[in-house]
Amino acid sequence: MNLTEPYTYEAGTIPLLLSIPHAGTRLTPAVEDGLSDAARPLGDTDWHIPRLYDFARALGAHILIGTYSRMVIDLNRPADDQPLYTTATTGLYPETLFDGTPVFKPGATPDKAERRRYLDEIWHPYHRKLQDCLSEIKARHEYALLLDAHSIASVIPRLFDGTLPDLNFGTNDGLSCAPSLSETLAEFCRQQPFTHVINGRFKGGYITRAYGQPHARQHAVQLELAQCNYMSERQPFDYLPERAGQLQQALRSLVSALLTWGQQPR
């Protein structure tokens, strides 16, 4: 039986693609049956990111959202599962949660054939659509902007010390976008009330690194949000509109800054 609907996609009109790979909660039977009690709440999900960025629809952004949980397969890791960070991280098929707790009960990990299906029927379709969309944007606008949208709990000792900054931008140490776009991000950050860092603990995952090709007029930025600014970090992970409002305003300003940068002659 084929795995269905690995993503949802809404076509847009502006030269910006919003990629949301980790908001999905769909599970395959093999993964659902094998999850440990700690993993069953899907706490490592990028909760509510589509809702947080809902304003982008009215602006005309292209929106690509993964539907399967990262517990099935991680769309922001390379297909060969090579590690992206030298510090603690998770792989293409996560075996541990961010805090180091096992994802699966002993002996209940999906087998290699099952996981190969996930690669073929979830990972590859998402990435084909992502590249097709970027190609279409470039054909229409002569350049493309990719914003890869993520979030994470603000405190995870296994991954980083202390509390994560509110806004964590990654540009693969400046390689995934033009230098002038990096300068635009820095100026945006200086104008915000939120704490921020560029290329700190999160420099950009596979999507940012693979599709950020400024020489080909494809510019990619990852933004990892500290979840404390818009939701409860405890189960059931409720969205908190009274907190989210200010963050949404900042995200709207970010998209505006990216589009303004794109319209400048160069």
Short mmCIF file of C-alpha atoms in Angstrom, two decimals:
data_model
loop_
_atom_site.label_atom_id
_atom_site.label_comp_id
_atom_site.label_asym_id
_atom_site.label_seq_id
_atom_site.Cartn_x
_atom_site.Cartn_y
_atom_site.Cartn_z
CA MET A 1 0.00 0.00 0.00
CA ASN A 2 1.43 3.35 -1.06
CA LEU A 3 1.88 6.16 1.41
CA THR A 4 -0.45 8.99 0.47
CA GLU A 5 -0.22 12.78 0.45
CA PRO A 6 3.32 13.30 1.77
CA TYR A 7 2.80 17.07 1.59
CA THR A 8 0.29 19.80 0.98
CA TYR A 9 1.10 22.62 -1.42
CA GLU A 10 -0.51 25.96 -2.13
CA ALA A 11 0.73 27.83 -5.17
CA GLY A 12 1.54 31.50 -4.74
CA THR A 13 2.29 34.59 -6.79
CA ILE A 14 5.37 36.09 -5.12
CA PRO A 15 9.00 34.86 -5.39
CA LEU A 16 8.94 33.28 -1.91
CA LEU A 17 8.50 29.62 -1.01
CA LEU A 18 7.68 28.85 2.62
CA SER A 19 8.83 25.32 3.44
CA ILE A 20 7.46 23.72 6.63
CA PRO A 21 8.91 20.19 6.82
CA HIS A 22 8.35 19.32 10.50
CA ALA A 23 4.75 20.27 11.31
CA GLY A 24 3.32 16.93 10.21
CA THR A 25 1.84 14.44 12.67
CA ARG A 26 0.79 11.62 10.35
CA LEU A 27 2.25 8.22 11.27
CA THR A 28 2.63 4.96 9.40
CA PRO A 29 1.28 1.83 11.13
CA ALA A 30 4.81 0.51 11.72
CA VAL A 31 5.95 3.72 13.41
CA GLU A 32 2.74 4.19 15.41
CA ASP A 33 2.91 0.64 16.76
CA GLY A 34 6.56 0.95 17.68
CA LEU A 35 6.71 4.36 19.38
CA SER A 36 7.90 4.51 22.95
CA ASP A 37 5.64 6.11 25.55
CA ALA A 38 7.93 9.15 25.59
CA ALA A 39 7.69 9.61 21.82
CA ARG A 40 3.95 9.01 21.48
CA PRO A 41 2.96 12.66 22.16
CA LEU A 42 5.20 13.68 19.21
CA GLY A 43 6.75 16.40 21.32
CA ASP A 44 9.53 17.15 18.79
CA THR A 45 6.97 18.36 16.25
CA ASP A 46 7.22 21.95 14.99
CA TRP A 47 3.82 22.67 16.49
CA HIS A 48 1.49 25.29 14.98
CA ILE A 49 4.00 26.63 12.44
CA PRO A 50 1.42 26.69 9.59
CA ARG A 51 -0.92 28.69 11.82
CA LEU A 52 1.84 31.07 12.85
CA TYR A 53 2.71 31.78 9.22
CA ASP A 54 -0.89 31.84 8.01
CA PHE A 55 -0.52 35.50 7.01
CA ALA A 56 1.84 34.41 4.21
CA ARG A 57 -1.09 33.05 2.21
CA ALA A 58 -2.61 36.49 1.80
CA LEU A 59 0.78 37.84 0.73
CA GLY A 60 0.95 35.28 -2.08
CA ALA A 61 3.68 32.99 -0.78
CA HIS A 62 4.03 29.45 -2.10
CA ILE A 63 3.51 27.13 0.88
CA LEU A 64 4.82 23.55 1.11
CA ILE A 65 4.03 21.57 4.28
CA GLY A 66 5.14 18.03 5.12
CA THR A 67 2.30 15.88 6.45
CA TYR A 68 4.22 12.99 8.05
CA SER A 69 5.85 13.21 11.45
CA ARG A 70 9.61 13.49 11.62
CA MET A 71 9.38 10.28 13.67
CA VAL A 72 8.68 8.56 10.33
CA ILE A 73 11.36 10.35 8.30
CA ASP A 74 13.05 13.72 8.70
CA LEU A 75 12.62 15.84 5.57
CA ASN A 76 15.40 18.19 6.71
CA ARG A 77 18.13 15.53 6.69
CA PRO A 78 20.05 14.27 3.64
CA ALA A 79 18.89 11.09 1.94
CA ASP A 80 22.23 9.42 2.73
CA ASP A 81 21.78 10.29 6.42
CA GLN A 82 25.16 11.97 6.74
CA PRO A 83 25.27 14.06 9.95
CA LEU A 84 24.85 17.81 9.56
CA TYR A 85 26.31 18.76 12.93
CA THR A 86 29.29 17.51 14.91
CA THR A 87 27.34 18.01 18.14
CA ALA A 88 24.29 16.00 19.26
CA THR A 89 21.61 15.76 16.60
CA THR A 90 19.00 13.43 15.11
CA GLY A 91 19.13 11.59 11.80
CA LEU A 92 17.02 10.82 8.76
CA TYR A 93 15.21 8.16 10.77
CA PRO A 94 15.31 9.50 14.33
CA GLU A 95 16.22 6.92 16.95
CA THR A 96 16.13 9.36 19.86
CA LEU A 97 14.10 12.40 20.79
CA PHE A 98 15.88 15.72 21.19
CA ASP A 99 16.40 14.97 24.87
CA GLY A 100 18.04 11.61 24.09
CA THR A 101 15.07 9.41 24.99
CA PRO A 102 14.53 6.44 22.61
CA VAL A 103 11.87 6.97 19.93
CA PHE A 104 10.97 3.28 19.69
CA LYS A 105 10.27 0.47 22.09
CA PRO A 106 13.00 -2.20 22.15
CA GLY A 107 12.85 -4.30 19.00
CA ALA A 108 10.07 -2.18 17.46
CA THR A 109 12.09 -0.05 15.05
CA PRO A 110 10.76 -0.20 11.45
CA ASP A 111 12.91 -2.45 9.26
CA LYS A 112 15.11 -1.31 6.35
CA ALA A 113 12.54 -2.16 3.68
CA GLU A 114 9.84 -0.17 5.49
CA ARG A 115 12.11 2.82 5.86
CA ARG A 116 13.13 2.63 2.21
CA ARG A 117 9.44 3.17 1.42
CA TYR A 118 9.47 6.30 3.55
CA LEU A 119 12.43 7.61 1.58
CA ASP A 120 10.84 6.82 -1.78
CA GLU A 121 7.27 7.85 -0.99
CA ILE A 122 7.65 10.72 1.49
CA TRP A 123 11.14 12.26 1.36
CA HIS A 124 11.69 12.25 -2.40
CA PRO A 125 8.23 13.61 -3.33
CA TYR A 126 8.62 16.50 -0.89
CA HIS A 127 12.01 17.42 -2.29
CA ARG A 128 10.93 17.06 -5.90
CA LYS A 129 8.06 19.44 -5.22
CA LEU A 130 10.36 21.85 -3.42
CA GLN A 131 12.79 22.02 -6.34
CA ASP A 132 10.01 22.19 -8.93
CA CYS A 133 8.48 25.11 -7.08
CA LEU A 134 11.79 26.97 -6.87
CA SER A 135 12.34 26.40 -10.59
CA GLU A 136 8.87 27.76 -11.38
CA ILE A 137 9.48 30.82 -9.21
CA LYS A 138 12.78 31.52 -10.93
CA ALA A 139 11.20 31.12 -14.37
CA ARG A 140 8.63 33.76 -13.44
CA HIS A 141 10.69 36.15 -11.30
CA GLU A 142 14.32 35.40 -12.26
CA TYR A 143 15.18 34.54 -8.66
CA ALA A 144 13.69 32.57 -5.77
CA LEU A 145 13.58 33.01 -2.01
CA LEU A 146 13.21 30.00 0.28
CA LEU A 147 12.26 30.42 3.93
CA ASP A 148 12.53 27.10 5.78
CA ALA A 149 10.33 27.46 8.86
CA HIS A 150 10.96 25.54 12.10
CA SER A 151 10.50 25.70 15.85
CA ILE A 152 11.89 23.93 18.88
CA ALA A 153 11.55 23.91 22.65
CA SER A 154 13.47 26.79 24.20
CA VAL A 155 15.43 24.58 26.61
CA ILE A 156 17.00 21.27 25.52
CA PRO A 157 20.21 20.63 27.48
CA ARG A 158 21.32 17.80 25.19
CA LEU A 159 21.38 20.13 22.16
CA PHE A 160 22.38 23.51 23.57
CA ASP A 161 23.31 25.26 26.80
CA GLY A 162 20.85 27.51 28.57
CA THR A 163 17.85 29.01 26.80
CA LEU A 164 17.71 29.27 23.03
CA PRO A 165 17.42 32.76 21.53
CA ASP A 166 13.94 33.62 20.28
CA LEU A 167 14.96 33.86 16.61
CA ASN A 168 17.62 31.49 15.28
CA PHE A 169 18.55 32.18 11.67
CA GLY A 170 20.68 29.82 9.63
CA THR A 171 22.34 30.55 6.29
CA ASN A 172 24.94 27.77 6.32
CA ASP A 173 27.50 30.29 7.55
CA GLY A 174 26.55 32.68 4.77
CA LEU A 175 26.75 30.17 1.91
CA SER A 176 23.01 29.70 1.28
CA CYS A 177 22.18 33.29 0.32
CA ALA A 178 23.75 36.42 -1.06
CA PRO A 179 25.87 38.50 1.36
CA SER A 180 23.47 41.42 0.98
CA LEU A 181 20.60 39.19 2.10
CA SER A 182 22.61 38.21 5.18
CA GLU A 183 23.00 41.93 5.88
CA THR A 184 19.23 42.36 5.52
CA LEU A 185 18.66 39.62 8.11
CA ALA A 186 21.09 41.27 10.50
CA GLU A 187 19.33 44.62 10.13
CA PHE A 188 15.95 42.97 10.65
CA CYS A 189 17.19 41.36 13.86
CA ARG A 190 18.46 44.67 15.22
CA GLN A 191 14.98 46.13 14.87
CA GLN A 192 13.20 43.36 16.78
CA PRO A 193 12.42 43.08 20.51
CA PHE A 194 13.27 39.36 20.37
CA THR A 195 16.63 37.83 21.18
CA HIS A 196 18.32 36.52 18.08
CA VAL A 197 21.36 34.87 16.54
CA ILE A 198 22.49 34.15 12.99
CA ASN A 199 24.35 30.89 12.38
CA GLY A 200 24.47 29.95 16.04
CA ARG A 201 23.50 26.43 17.15
CA PHE A 202 21.26 26.09 14.07
CA LYS A 203 23.09 26.98 10.86
CA GLY A 204 20.45 25.47 8.58
CA GLY A 205 19.57 21.87 7.92
CA TYR A 206 19.66 19.93 4.68
CA ILE A 207 17.01 22.03 2.95
CA THR A 208 18.86 25.29 3.53
CA ARG A 209 22.22 23.78 2.58
CA ALA A 210 21.01 21.91 -0.51
CA TYR A 211 18.72 24.53 -2.02
CA GLY A 212 20.54 27.67 -0.97
CA GLN A 213 22.39 28.34 -4.22
CA PRO A 214 22.94 32.08 -4.54
CA HIS A 215 25.05 31.55 -7.68
CA ALA A 216 21.88 30.09 -9.26
CA ARG A 217 19.64 32.90 -7.93
CA GLN A 218 18.21 30.63 -5.23
CA HIS A 219 18.54 32.13 -1.76
CA ALA A 220 17.64 30.06 1.32
CA VAL A 221 17.23 31.00 4.99
CA GLN A 222 16.23 28.77 7.90
CA LEU A 223 14.44 30.22 10.90
CA GLU A 224 14.20 28.17 14.08
CA LEU A 225 11.80 29.76 16.57
CA ALA A 226 11.90 29.21 20.31
CA GLN A 227 8.45 27.79 21.03
CA CYS A 228 8.00 29.66 24.31
CA ASN A 229 7.09 32.76 22.30
CA TYR A 230 3.88 31.39 20.83
CA MET A 231 2.79 28.14 22.52
CA SER A 232 2.87 26.06 25.66
CA GLU A 233 5.97 23.89 25.70
CA ARG A 234 4.15 21.30 27.80
CA GLN A 235 1.66 18.74 26.54
CA PRO A 236 -0.87 19.30 24.97
CA PHE A 237 1.29 22.02 23.36
CA ASP A 238 -1.45 24.63 23.09
CA TYR A 239 -1.16 27.60 20.77
CA LEU A 240 -1.17 30.84 22.80
CA PRO A 241 -2.60 33.69 20.70
CA GLU A 242 -1.74 36.32 23.30
CA ARG A 243 1.94 35.45 22.93
CA ALA A 244 1.89 34.61 19.25
CA GLY A 245 0.62 38.00 18.10
CA GLN A 246 3.88 39.89 18.57
CA LEU A 247 5.90 37.09 17.02
CA GLN A 248 3.55 36.99 14.03
CA GLN A 249 4.11 40.70 13.50
CA ALA A 250 7.86 40.08 13.46
CA LEU A 251 7.49 37.24 10.96
CA ARG A 252 5.37 39.42 8.71
CA SER A 253 8.10 42.07 8.86
CA LEU A 254 10.67 39.40 8.02
CA VAL A 255 8.81 38.30 4.90
CA SER A 256 8.42 41.93 3.88
CA ALA A 257 12.16 42.51 4.34
CA LEU A 258 13.00 39.45 2.22
CA LEU A 259 10.70 40.60 -0.57
CA THR A 260 12.03 44.17 -0.45
CA TRP A 261 15.56 42.79 -0.74
CA GLY A 262 14.54 40.76 -3.77
CA GLN A 263 13.16 43.82 -5.55
CA GLN A 264 16.40 45.76 -5.28
CA PRO A 265 18.46 46.01 -8.47
CA ARG A 266 21.73 44.09 -8.42
#
